[in-house]
CSV table of C-alpha atoms in Angstrom, one decimal:
chain,number,residue,atom,x,y,z
A,1,MET,CA,-23.1,18.9,104.0
A,2,GLY,CA,-22.3,16.9,107.1
A,3,LYS,CA,-18.9,16.1,105.7
A,4,THR,CA,-18.0,19.7,105.2
A,5,TYR,CA,-18.9,20.7,108.7
A,6,ALA,CA,-17.0,17.7,110.0
A,7,LEU,CA,-13.9,18.9,108.1
A,8,CYS,CA,-14.3,22.3,109.8
A,9,LEU,CA,-14.5,20.7,113.3
A,10,GLY,CA,-11.4,18.6,112.5
A,11,GLY,CA,-9.5,21.7,111.3
A,12,ARG,CA,-9.3,20.8,107.6
A,13,LEU,CA,-10.6,24.2,106.7
A,14,LEU,CA,-9.0,24.7,103.3
A,15,GLU,CA,-10.5,21.3,102.2
A,16,ALA,CA,-13.9,22.3,103.6
A,17,GLU,CA,-13.7,25.7,101.8
A,18,MET,CA,-13.0,24.1,98.4
A,19,LEU,CA,-15.8,21.5,98.9
A,20,ALA,CA,-18.4,24.1,99.9
A,21,GLU,CA,-17.5,26.4,97.1
A,22,ARG,CA,-17.7,23.6,94.5
A,23,GLU,CA,-21.1,22.3,95.8
A,24,TYR,CA,-22.6,25.8,96.1
A,25,ARG,CA,-21.8,26.4,92.4
A,26,VAL,CA,-23.4,23.1,91.4
A,27,ALA,CA,-26.5,23.8,93.4
A,28,LEU,CA,-26.7,27.3,91.9
A,29,ASP,CA,-26.4,26.0,88.3
A,30,ARG,CA,-29.2,23.5,89.0
A,31,HIS,CA,-31.4,26.2,90.5
A,32,ALA,CA,-31.7,24.0,93.6
A,33,HIS,CA,-33.1,26.5,96.1
A,34,VAL,CA,-32.7,24.4,99.3
A,35,ALA,CA,-29.3,23.1,98.4
A,36,THR,CA,-28.1,26.6,97.4
A,37,ALA,CA,-29.2,27.8,100.9
A,38,GLU,CA,-27.5,24.9,102.6
A,39,TRP,CA,-24.2,25.4,100.8
A,40,ALA,CA,-24.3,29.2,101.3
A,41,LEU,CA,-24.7,28.5,105.0
A,42,LEU,CA,-21.7,26.2,105.0
A,43,ARG,CA,-19.6,28.7,103.1
A,44,GLY,CA,-20.4,31.2,105.8
A,45,ARG,CA,-19.5,28.8,108.6
A,46,VAL,CA,-16.2,27.9,106.9
A,47,ALA,CA,-15.4,31.6,106.6
A,48,LEU,CA,-16.1,32.1,110.3
A,49,PHE,CA,-13.9,29.2,111.2
A,50,ARG,CA,-11.1,30.9,109.2
A,51,GLY,CA,-11.8,34.3,110.9
A,52,GLN,CA,-13.2,36.0,107.8
A,53,VAL,CA,-16.0,37.8,109.6
A,54,VAL,CA,-17.2,40.0,106.7
A,55,THR,CA,-17.2,37.2,104.1
A,56,GLY,CA,-18.8,34.9,106.6
A,57,ALA,CA,-21.6,37.4,107.3
A,58,ARG,CA,-22.2,37.9,103.6
A,59,TRP,CA,-22.7,34.1,102.9
A,60,LEU,CA,-24.8,33.8,106.1
A,61,MET,CA,-27.1,36.6,105.1
A,62,GLU,CA,-27.6,35.0,101.7
A,63,ALA,CA,-28.4,31.7,103.4
A,64,ALA,CA,-30.8,33.3,105.9
A,65,SER,CA,-32.6,35.1,103.1
A,66,LEU,CA,-33.1,31.8,101.2
A,67,PHE,CA,-34.2,29.9,104.3
A,68,ARG,CA,-36.8,32.5,105.1
A,69,SER,CA,-38.7,31.2,102.1
A,70,PRO,CA,-40.9,28.2,102.8
A,71,SER,CA,-39.1,24.9,102.4
A,72,GLY,CA,-39.1,21.4,103.8
A,73,ILE,CA,-35.7,21.8,105.3
A,74,ASN,CA,-34.9,25.0,107.2
A,75,PHE,CA,-31.7,25.9,109.0
A,76,LEU,CA,-32.6,29.5,109.6
A,77,PRO,CA,-31.8,29.4,113.4
A,78,VAL,CA,-28.3,28.2,112.8
A,79,CYS,CA,-27.8,30.8,110.1
A,80,LEU,CA,-28.9,33.5,112.5
A,81,GLY,CA,-26.7,32.2,115.3
A,82,SER,CA,-23.7,32.1,113.1
A,83,LEU,CA,-24.6,35.6,111.8
A,84,ALA,CA,-24.7,36.9,115.4
A,85,LEU,CA,-21.3,35.3,116.0
A,86,ALA,CA,-19.9,37.0,112.9
A,87,ALA,CA,-21.3,40.4,114.0
A,88,ALA,CA,-19.9,39.9,117.5
A,89,LEU,CA,-16.5,39.1,116.3
A,90,ALA,CA,-16.6,42.2,114.0
A,91,GLY,CA,-17.6,44.4,116.9
A,92,ASP,CA,-21.2,45.1,115.6
A,93,ALA,CA,-23.3,44.8,118.8
A,94,HIS,CA,-26.5,46.0,117.0
A,95,ALA,CA,-26.3,43.4,114.2
A,96,ALA,CA,-25.5,40.6,116.7
A,97,GLU,CA,-28.5,41.6,118.9
A,98,GLU,CA,-30.9,41.6,115.9
A,99,ALA,CA,-29.7,38.2,114.6
A,100,LEU,CA,-30.1,36.7,118.1
A,101,ALA,CA,-33.5,38.2,118.6
A,102,GLU,CA,-34.8,36.7,115.3
A,103,ALA,CA,-33.1,33.4,116.1
A,104,LYS,CA,-35.1,33.2,119.3
A,105,GLN,CA,-38.3,33.8,117.5
A,106,VAL,CA,-37.8,31.1,114.9
A,107,LEU,CA,-36.2,28.4,117.1
A,108,THR,CA,-38.7,25.7,117.9
A,109,ALA,CA,-38.6,22.7,120.2
A,110,GLY,CA,-37.6,20.4,117.4
A,111,MET,CA,-34.5,22.5,116.7
A,112,ALA,CA,-32.8,22.0,120.1
A,113,LEU,CA,-29.7,20.8,118.3
A,114,PHE,CA,-29.0,24.4,117.3
A,115,GLU,CA,-29.2,25.7,120.9
A,116,PRO,CA,-25.4,25.3,121.7
A,117,GLU,CA,-24.5,27.4,118.7
A,118,LEU,CA,-26.9,30.1,119.7
A,119,ALA,CA,-25.5,30.0,123.3
A,120,LEU,CA,-22.0,30.4,122.0
A,121,ALA,CA,-23.1,33.4,119.9
A,122,ARG,CA,-24.7,34.9,123.0
A,123,ALA,CA,-21.5,34.3,124.9
A,124,TRP,CA,-19.4,36.2,122.3
A,125,MET,CA,-22.0,38.9,122.3
A,126,ALA,CA,-21.4,39.2,126.1
A,127,ALA,CA,-17.6,39.3,125.5
A,128,LEU,CA,-18.1,42.1,123.0
A,129,CYS,CA,-19.9,44.1,125.6
A,130,GLY,CA,-17.1,43.6,128.1
A,131,GLU,CA,-18.8,40.9,130.2
A,132,GLN,CA,-16.1,38.3,129.9
A,133,SER,CA,-16.9,36.6,133.1
A,134,ARG,CA,-20.5,36.0,132.0
A,135,ALA,CA,-19.3,34.9,128.5
A,136,ARG,CA,-16.9,32.3,130.0
A,137,GLY,CA,-19.8,31.0,132.2
A,138,LEU,CA,-22.0,30.6,129.1
A,139,MET,CA,-19.2,28.8,127.3
A,140,LEU,CA,-18.6,26.4,130.2
A,141,ASP,CA,-22.3,25.6,130.2
A,142,VAL,CA,-22.2,24.7,126.5
A,143,ALA,CA,-19.1,22.6,127.0
A,144,GLY,CA,-20.6,20.7,129.8
A,145,ALA,CA,-23.8,19.9,127.9
A,146,ALA,CA,-21.9,19.0,124.8
A,147,GLU,CA,-19.5,16.7,126.6
A,148,GLY,CA,-22.4,15.0,128.4
A,149,SER,CA,-24.1,14.2,125.1
A,150,GLY,CA,-20.9,13.0,123.4
A,151,GLN,CA,-20.5,16.1,121.2
A,152,TYR,CA,-16.8,16.3,121.9
A,153,ALA,CA,-15.8,18.6,119.1
A,154,THR,CA,-18.4,21.2,120.2
A,155,ALA,CA,-17.2,20.8,123.8
A,156,VAL,CA,-13.6,21.4,122.6
A,157,LEU,CA,-14.5,24.6,120.8
A,158,ALA,CA,-16.5,25.9,123.7
A,159,LEU,CA,-13.6,25.2,126.2
A,160,HIS,CA,-11.1,26.7,123.8
A,161,ASP,CA,-13.2,29.9,123.7
A,162,VAL,CA,-12.9,30.1,127.5
A,163,ALA,CA,-9.2,30.0,127.1
A,164,ARG,CA,-9.3,32.6,124.4
A,165,LEU,CA,-11.2,34.9,126.8
A,166,GLY,CA,-8.5,34.7,129.4
A,167,ASP,CA,-9.1,31.7,131.6
A,168,ALA,CA,-7.0,28.9,130.1
A,169,GLU,CA,-6.1,27.5,133.5
A,170,ALA,CA,-9.7,26.6,134.1
A,171,VAL,CA,-10.0,24.5,131.0
A,172,ALA,CA,-6.5,23.2,130.0
A,173,ASP,CA,-6.8,19.8,131.6
A,174,ARG,CA,-10.3,19.2,130.2
A,175,LEU,CA,-9.2,20.2,126.7
A,176,SER,CA,-6.3,17.8,126.8
A,177,ALA,CA,-8.5,15.0,127.9
A,178,LEU,CA,-11.2,15.7,125.3
A,179,ALA,CA,-8.8,16.3,122.3
A,180,SER,CA,-8.0,12.6,121.9
A,181,ASN,CA,-11.7,12.0,121.3
A,182,VAL,CA,-11.9,14.3,118.3
A,183,GLU,CA,-10.5,13.5,114.8
A,184,GLY,CA,-8.3,16.0,113.0
A,185,PRO,CA,-5.6,18.4,114.2
A,186,LEU,CA,-7.7,21.3,115.4
A,187,ALA,CA,-8.7,19.8,118.8
A,188,ARG,CA,-5.0,19.0,119.5
A,189,LEU,CA,-3.9,22.5,118.7
A,190,CYS,CA,-6.7,24.0,120.9
A,191,ALA,CA,-5.5,21.9,123.8
A,192,GLY,CA,-1.9,22.9,123.2
A,193,HIS,CA,-2.9,26.5,123.0
A,194,ALA,CA,-4.5,26.4,126.4
A,195,ARG,CA,-1.4,24.7,127.9
A,196,ALA,CA,0.9,27.3,126.3
A,197,LEU,CA,-1.3,30.1,127.7
A,198,VAL,CA,-1.1,28.7,131.2
A,199,ALA,CA,2.7,28.3,131.0
A,200,HIS,CA,3.1,31.8,129.4
A,201,ASP,CA,5.3,30.0,126.8
A,202,GLY,CA,6.0,32.4,124.0
A,203,GLU,CA,8.0,29.9,121.9
A,204,HIS,CA,5.1,27.4,122.1
A,205,LEU,CA,2.6,30.1,121.2
A,206,ASP,CA,4.8,31.1,118.2
A,207,ARG,CA,4.7,27.5,116.9
A,208,LEU,CA,1.0,27.2,117.5
A,209,SER,CA,0.4,30.5,115.6
A,210,GLU,CA,2.1,28.9,112.6
A,211,SER,CA,0.2,25.7,113.0
A,212,PHE,CA,-3.2,27.4,113.1
A,213,ARG,CA,-2.2,29.4,110.1
A,214,SER,CA,-1.3,26.2,108.2
A,215,LEU,CA,-4.9,25.0,108.8
A,216,GLY,CA,-6.4,28.2,107.5
A,217,ALA,CA,-7.5,29.3,111.0
A,218,ASP,CA,-6.2,32.8,110.5
A,219,LEU,CA,-8.0,34.4,113.5
A,220,LEU,CA,-6.7,31.8,115.9
A,221,ALA,CA,-3.2,32.2,114.3
A,222,ALA,CA,-3.4,36.0,114.9
A,223,GLU,CA,-4.5,35.5,118.5
A,224,ALA,CA,-1.7,33.1,119.3
A,225,ALA,CA,0.8,35.5,117.8
A,226,ALA,CA,-0.6,38.3,119.9
A,227,GLU,CA,-0.3,36.2,123.0
A,228,ALA,CA,3.2,35.1,122.0
A,229,ALA,CA,4.2,38.8,121.7
A,230,ALA,CA,2.8,39.5,125.2
A,231,ALA,CA,4.6,36.4,126.7
A,232,HIS,CA,7.9,37.4,125.1
A,233,ALA,CA,7.5,41.0,126.3
A,234,SER,CA,6.9,39.8,129.9
A,235,HIS,CA,10.2,37.9,129.7
A,236,GLY,CA,12.1,40.8,128.3
A,237,LYS,CA,12.6,39.2,124.9
A,238,LYS,CA,12.2,42.2,122.7
A,239,ALA,CA,13.3,40.7,119.4
A,240,SER,CA,11.0,37.7,119.8
A,241,MET,CA,8.2,40.1,120.8
A,242,LEU,CA,8.6,42.2,117.7
A,243,ALA,CA,8.8,39.1,115.4
A,244,ALA,CA,5.5,37.7,116.9
A,245,SER,CA,3.9,41.1,116.7
A,246,ALA,CA,4.7,41.4,113.0
A,247,ARG,CA,3.5,37.9,112.3
A,248,GLY,CA,0.2,38.6,114.2
A,249,ARG,CA,-0.4,41.8,112.2
A,250,ARG,CA,0.2,39.9,109.0
A,251,PHE,CA,-2.3,37.1,109.9
A,252,LEU,CA,-4.9,39.6,111.1
A,253,GLU,CA,-4.9,41.4,107.7
A,254,VAL,CA,-7.1,38.6,106.3
A,255,CYS,CA,-9.6,38.6,109.2
A,256,GLU,CA,-11.6,41.5,107.9
A,257,GLY,CA,-11.7,43.6,111.0
A,258,ALA,CA,-12.2,40.9,113.6
A,259,ARG,CA,-11.7,42.0,117.2
A,260,THR,CA,-11.4,39.7,120.1
A,261,PRO,CA,-10.0,40.1,123.6
A,262,ALA,CA,-6.9,38.2,122.7
A,263,LEU,CA,-6.1,40.7,120.0
A,264,LEU,CA,-6.6,43.5,122.4
A,265,ILE,CA,-3.7,42.0,124.5
A,266,PHE,CA,-1.6,42.5,121.4
A,267,PHE,CA,-2.7,45.8,120.1
A,268,ALA,CA,-3.7,47.9,123.1
A,269,ALA,CA,-5.3,46.3,126.1
A,270,PRO,CA,-3.9,46.1,129.6
A,271,GLY,CA,-2.0,43.0,130.7
A,272,THR,CA,-4.1,40.8,133.0
A,273,PRO,CA,-7.6,39.3,132.2
A,274,ARG,CA,-9.1,41.2,135.1
A,275,GLU,CA,-7.6,44.5,134.0
A,276,ARG,CA,-8.8,43.9,130.4
A,277,GLU,CA,-12.3,43.1,131.6
A,278,ILE,CA,-12.6,46.2,133.9
A,279,ALA,CA,-11.0,48.4,131.2
A,280,THR,CA,-13.5,47.2,128.6
A,281,LEU,CA,-16.5,47.7,130.9
A,282,ALA,CA,-15.3,51.2,131.9
A,283,GLY,CA,-14.5,52.1,128.3
A,284,GLY,CA,-18.1,51.0,127.4
A,285,GLY,CA,-19.5,53.6,129.9
A,286,MET,CA,-20.1,51.7,133.1
A,287,THR,CA,-19.3,53.4,136.4
A,288,SER,CA,-16.9,51.9,139.0
A,289,LEU,CA,-19.9,51.0,141.2
A,290,GLU,CA,-21.7,49.3,138.3
A,291,ILE,CA,-18.6,47.3,137.5
A,292,ALA,CA,-18.0,46.4,141.1
A,293,ARG,CA,-21.6,45.0,141.4
A,294,ARG,CA,-21.2,43.1,138.1
A,295,LEU,CA,-18.0,41.5,139.1
A,296,VAL,CA,-18.7,41.2,142.9
A,297,ILE,CA,-15.7,43.2,143.9
A,298,SER,CA,-15.2,46.5,145.6
A,299,ALA,CA,-15.3,49.8,143.7
A,300,ARG,CA,-11.9,50.5,145.3
A,301,THR,CA,-10.5,47.4,143.6
A,302,VAL,CA,-12.1,48.5,140.3
A,303,GLU,CA,-10.4,51.9,140.6
A,304,THR,CA,-7.0,50.2,141.3
A,305,HIS,CA,-7.3,48.1,138.2
A,306,LEU,CA,-8.3,51.1,136.2
A,307,GLN,CA,-5.4,53.2,137.3
A,308,ARG,CA,-3.0,50.3,136.2
A,309,ALA,CA,-4.8,50.1,132.9
A,310,TYR,CA,-4.5,53.9,132.3
A,311,ALA,CA,-0.8,53.7,133.0
A,312,LYS,CA,-0.2,50.8,130.7
A,313,LEU,CA,-2.2,52.3,127.9
A,314,GLY,CA,-1.0,55.9,128.4
A,315,VAL,CA,-4.5,57.3,128.8
A,316,ALA,CA,-6.3,59.3,131.5
A,317,SER,CA,-10.1,58.7,131.2
A,318,ARG,CA,-12.8,56.3,130.3
A,319,SER,CA,-13.5,58.0,127.0
A,320,ASP,CA,-9.8,57.5,126.2
A,321,LEU,CA,-10.2,53.8,127.0
A,322,ALA,CA,-13.1,53.6,124.5
A,323,THR,CA,-11.0,55.2,121.8
A,324,VAL,CA,-7.9,53.0,122.4
A,325,LEU,CA,-9.9,49.8,122.7
A,326,GLY,CA,-12.3,50.6,119.8
A,327,LEU,CA,-15.4,50.2,122.0
A,328,PRO,CA,-18.9,51.5,121.4
A,329,ARG,CA,-19.6,54.1,124.1
A,330,LYS,CA,-22.7,53.9,126.3
A,331,PRO,CA,-23.9,56.8,128.4
A,332,ALA,CA,-21.9,57.0,131.6
A,333,GLY,CA,-23.8,56.9,134.9
A,334,ARG,CA,-23.0,58.9,138.0
A,335,SER,CA,-19.7,58.5,139.7
A,336,ALA,CA,-19.5,55.8,142.3
A,337,SER,CA,-17.9,56.0,145.8
A,338,PRO,CA,-15.7,53.2,146.8
A,339,THR,CA,-17.6,52.8,150.0
A,340,GLU,CA,-20.9,52.1,148.3
A,341,VAL,CA,-20.1,48.4,148.0
A,342,PRO,CA,-18.2,46.0,150.4
A,343,THR,CA,-14.5,45.8,150.0
A,344,THR,CA,-12.9,42.5,149.0
């Protein structure tokens, strides 16, 4: 089992997928309850690494069901954390919340090893709800703890998630330094991805998209293609933008409905990380005052970003934002006055 997960961390996803499938069938034929659960868990985790959120959730639900039965070895918390991540990436807030709630109940002091994965699942849940600043903070906490304990592969993944959520500049140098400590191509590509995002280098993002795809990391490939399209568009390179867009849509077809902020850049979302964050919170039903308090900015600043988002998306209201961005709507509060919070 450890070898399979190490293959995932290194980016050898196709090899990990074949190994997990073969060993799962062996365990199933032998009626080995615990081994079947373990390999179902690994099949789910490999699928998540690839970006296959529905397939991943199906294997993880099977594993969780088996681990709920009494056994000497139990990985139920990590099953539930991964299941929460799959639900968050699929845009299912309710399922993610349920999985995290159960994980919190079953996690014991002796299972502290699983806490970073649960924290990353919580971070992606926050991102799903539009709280990207909070999500990035949680990911940085995970990265710091992992790096301090020598879990460099986990630290790389957490830092790369920060870049995927719009703040590559904050993590690019750390990623480059850590990548040399992790075996396999994935860490190197994650570091390169962050550097390309900082540089707004569409050509580099194009190449990274193909490299992620060659590893079987289809969701990362689709994100890099989306970001390449945005970078090309900002430089007026229409032909390159259209080519990256077509490639990204093709890669995304195998990701089973996954939705991440990077993909919103490609398909509909406003251009800057702050505009995307505010548009997502507003589309989810928060008032300008609530957003201002959450982000510690003025309501007037929120409204300025919203008007820019409306113009770029061709919409005129918060409900239109929810529709265009594919967000679950929450009941809207009362309208806020720009003078109710300090200006910044």
